[in-house]
C-alpha atoms as a printed R data frame, in Angstrom:
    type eleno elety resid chain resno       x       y       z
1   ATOM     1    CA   UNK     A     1  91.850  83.142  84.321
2   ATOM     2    CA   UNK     A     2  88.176  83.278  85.706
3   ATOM     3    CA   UNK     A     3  86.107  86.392  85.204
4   ATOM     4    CA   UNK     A     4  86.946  89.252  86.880
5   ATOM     5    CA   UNK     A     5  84.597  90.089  89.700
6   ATOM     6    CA   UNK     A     6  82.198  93.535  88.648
7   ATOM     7    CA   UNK     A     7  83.482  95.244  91.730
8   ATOM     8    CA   UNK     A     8  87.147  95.005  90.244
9   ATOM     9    CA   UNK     A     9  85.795  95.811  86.355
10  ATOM    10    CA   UNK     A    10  84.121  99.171  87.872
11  ATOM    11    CA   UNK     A    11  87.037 100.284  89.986
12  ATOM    12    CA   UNK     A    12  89.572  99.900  86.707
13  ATOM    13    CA   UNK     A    13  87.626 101.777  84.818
14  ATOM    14    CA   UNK     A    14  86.965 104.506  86.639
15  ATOM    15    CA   UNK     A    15  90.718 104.443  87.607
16  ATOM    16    CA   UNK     A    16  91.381 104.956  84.318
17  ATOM    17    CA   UNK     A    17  88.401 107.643  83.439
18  ATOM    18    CA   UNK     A    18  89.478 109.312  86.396
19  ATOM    19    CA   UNK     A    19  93.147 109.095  87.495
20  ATOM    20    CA   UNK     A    20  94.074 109.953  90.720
21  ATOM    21    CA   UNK     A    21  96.388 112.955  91.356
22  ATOM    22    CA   UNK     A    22 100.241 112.350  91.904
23  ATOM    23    CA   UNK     A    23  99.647 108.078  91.123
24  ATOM    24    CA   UNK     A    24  99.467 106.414  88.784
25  ATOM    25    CA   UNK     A    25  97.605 102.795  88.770
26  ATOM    26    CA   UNK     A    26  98.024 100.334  85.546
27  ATOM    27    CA   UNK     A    27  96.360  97.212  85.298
28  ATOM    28    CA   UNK     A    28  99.095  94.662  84.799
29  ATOM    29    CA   UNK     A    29  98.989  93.119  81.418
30  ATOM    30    CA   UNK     A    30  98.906  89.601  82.001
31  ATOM    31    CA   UNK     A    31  96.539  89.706  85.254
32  ATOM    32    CA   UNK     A    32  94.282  92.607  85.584
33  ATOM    33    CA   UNK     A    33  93.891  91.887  89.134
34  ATOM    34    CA   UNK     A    34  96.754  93.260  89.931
35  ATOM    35    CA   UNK     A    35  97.675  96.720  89.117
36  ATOM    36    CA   UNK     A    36 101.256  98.387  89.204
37  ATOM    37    CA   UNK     A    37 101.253 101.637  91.450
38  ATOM    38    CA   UNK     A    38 103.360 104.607  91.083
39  ATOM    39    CA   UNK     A    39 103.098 106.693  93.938
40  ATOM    40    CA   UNK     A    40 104.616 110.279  94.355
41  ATOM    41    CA   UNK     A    41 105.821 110.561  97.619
42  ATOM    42    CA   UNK     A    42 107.470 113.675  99.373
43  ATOM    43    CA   UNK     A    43 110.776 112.867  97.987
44  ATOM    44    CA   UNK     A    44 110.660 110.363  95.390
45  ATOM    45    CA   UNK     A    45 108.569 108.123  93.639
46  ATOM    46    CA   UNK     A    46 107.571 104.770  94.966
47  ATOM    47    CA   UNK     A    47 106.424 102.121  93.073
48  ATOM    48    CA   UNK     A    48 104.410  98.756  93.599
49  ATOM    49    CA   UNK     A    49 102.426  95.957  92.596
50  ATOM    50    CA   UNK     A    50  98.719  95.771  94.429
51  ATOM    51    CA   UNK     A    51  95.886  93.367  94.213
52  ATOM    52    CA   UNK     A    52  92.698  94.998  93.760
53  ATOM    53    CA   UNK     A    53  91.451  91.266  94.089
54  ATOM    54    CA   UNK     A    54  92.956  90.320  97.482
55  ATOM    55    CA   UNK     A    55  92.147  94.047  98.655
56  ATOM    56    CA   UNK     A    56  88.519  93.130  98.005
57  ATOM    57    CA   UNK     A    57  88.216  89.695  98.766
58  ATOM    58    CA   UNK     A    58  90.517  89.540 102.055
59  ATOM    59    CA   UNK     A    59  90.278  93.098 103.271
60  ATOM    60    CA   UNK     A    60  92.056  94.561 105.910
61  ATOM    61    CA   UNK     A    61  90.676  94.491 109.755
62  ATOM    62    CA   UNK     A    62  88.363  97.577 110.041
63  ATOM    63    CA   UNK     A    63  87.831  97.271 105.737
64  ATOM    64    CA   UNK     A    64  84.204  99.084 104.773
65  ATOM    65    CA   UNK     A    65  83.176  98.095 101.392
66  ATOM    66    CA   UNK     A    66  82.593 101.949 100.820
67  ATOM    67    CA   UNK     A    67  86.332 102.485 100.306
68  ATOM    68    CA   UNK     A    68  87.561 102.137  97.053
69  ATOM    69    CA   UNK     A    69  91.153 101.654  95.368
70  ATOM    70    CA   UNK     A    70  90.973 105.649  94.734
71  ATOM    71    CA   UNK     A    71  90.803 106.143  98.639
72  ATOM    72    CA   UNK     A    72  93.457 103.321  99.649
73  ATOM    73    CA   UNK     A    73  95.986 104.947  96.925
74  ATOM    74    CA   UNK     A    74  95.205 108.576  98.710
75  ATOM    75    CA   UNK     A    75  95.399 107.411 101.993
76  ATOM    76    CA   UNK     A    76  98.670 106.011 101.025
77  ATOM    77    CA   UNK     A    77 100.060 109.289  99.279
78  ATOM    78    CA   UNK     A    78  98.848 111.378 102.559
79  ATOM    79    CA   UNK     A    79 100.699 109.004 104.987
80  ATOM    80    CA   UNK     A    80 104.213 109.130 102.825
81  ATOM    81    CA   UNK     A    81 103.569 113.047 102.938
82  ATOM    82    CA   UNK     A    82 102.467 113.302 106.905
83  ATOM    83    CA   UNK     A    83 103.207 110.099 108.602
84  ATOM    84    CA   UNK     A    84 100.830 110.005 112.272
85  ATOM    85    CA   UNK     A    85 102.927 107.765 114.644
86  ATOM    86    CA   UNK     A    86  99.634 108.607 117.165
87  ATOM    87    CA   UNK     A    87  97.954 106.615 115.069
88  ATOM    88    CA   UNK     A    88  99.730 103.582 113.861
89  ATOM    89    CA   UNK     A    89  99.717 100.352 111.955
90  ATOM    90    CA   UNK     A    90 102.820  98.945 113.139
91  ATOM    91    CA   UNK     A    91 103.523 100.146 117.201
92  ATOM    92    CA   UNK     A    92 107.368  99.343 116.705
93  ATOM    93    CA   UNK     A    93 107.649 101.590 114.111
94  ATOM    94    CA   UNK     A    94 105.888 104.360 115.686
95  ATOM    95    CA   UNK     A    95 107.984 103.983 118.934
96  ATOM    96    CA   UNK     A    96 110.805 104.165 116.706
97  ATOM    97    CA   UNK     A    97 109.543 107.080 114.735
98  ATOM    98    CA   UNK     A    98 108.886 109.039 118.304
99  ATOM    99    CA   UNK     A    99 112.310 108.350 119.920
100 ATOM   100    CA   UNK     A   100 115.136 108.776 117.054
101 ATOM   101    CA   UNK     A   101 112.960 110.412 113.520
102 ATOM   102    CA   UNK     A   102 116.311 110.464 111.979
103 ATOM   103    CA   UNK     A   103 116.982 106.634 112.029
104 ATOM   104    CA   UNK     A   104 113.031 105.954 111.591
105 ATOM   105    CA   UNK     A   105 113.416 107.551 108.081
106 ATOM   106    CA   UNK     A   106 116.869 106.110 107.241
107 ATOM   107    CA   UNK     A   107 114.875 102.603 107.943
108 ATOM   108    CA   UNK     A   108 111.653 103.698 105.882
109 ATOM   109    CA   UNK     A   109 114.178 104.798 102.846
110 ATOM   110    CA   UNK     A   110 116.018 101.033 103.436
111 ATOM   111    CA   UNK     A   111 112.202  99.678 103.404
112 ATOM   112    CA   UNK     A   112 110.882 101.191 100.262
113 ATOM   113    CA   UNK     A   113 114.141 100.553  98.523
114 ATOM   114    CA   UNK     A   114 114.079  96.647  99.504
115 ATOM   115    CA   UNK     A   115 110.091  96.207  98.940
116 ATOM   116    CA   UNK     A   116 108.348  98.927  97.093
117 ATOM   117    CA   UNK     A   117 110.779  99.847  94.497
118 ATOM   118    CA   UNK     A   118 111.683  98.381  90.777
119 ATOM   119    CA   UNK     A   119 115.215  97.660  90.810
């Protein structure tokens, strides 16, 4: 594997000097571009594997190069905690969110079980 880039050396280690509350984020053993995320949500813990790599490499639309893996992971913990449908990332889900909650959540649980989860 080639070097790792210094951006993605400084971020692990100060991941790892300085957790973040309620996640947990492990380099993964055999690629340490890639870290394995356990998230506490408002319920229940979600887990997943994230690329620091293709985070910094191929952001996002609207991506400053000021945010850092710390902020992404918190960003995601608030949104689990106090989804905004006013200010979305997918419109279908939002509309879905505003007209029936219930079956919004029973299709985030179905979501998280079938792609965030280890089983």
């Amino acid at each position: 594997m080639a070097a790792l880039p210094r951006r993605i050396i400084k971020e692990t280690q100060r991941l790892m000097a300085e957790p973040v509350p309620g996640i947990s984020a492990v380099p993964d053993e055999s690629n340490a571009r890639y870290f394995h995320v356990v998230v506490a949500g408002p319920e229940e813990k979600i887990a997943v594997l994230f690329s620091l790599y293709n985070l910094v490499f191929f952001p996002p639309d609207k991506w400053s190069p000021a945010l850092q893996i710390r902020t992404v992971l918190l960003s995601i913990q608030a949104l689990l905690s106090a989804p905004n449908p006013d200010d979305p990332l997918a419109n279908d889900v939002a509309e879905q969110w505003k007209i029936n909650e219930v079956e919004a959540i029973k299709t985030a649980r179905e979501w998280t079980r079938l792609y965030a989860m280890n089983n």
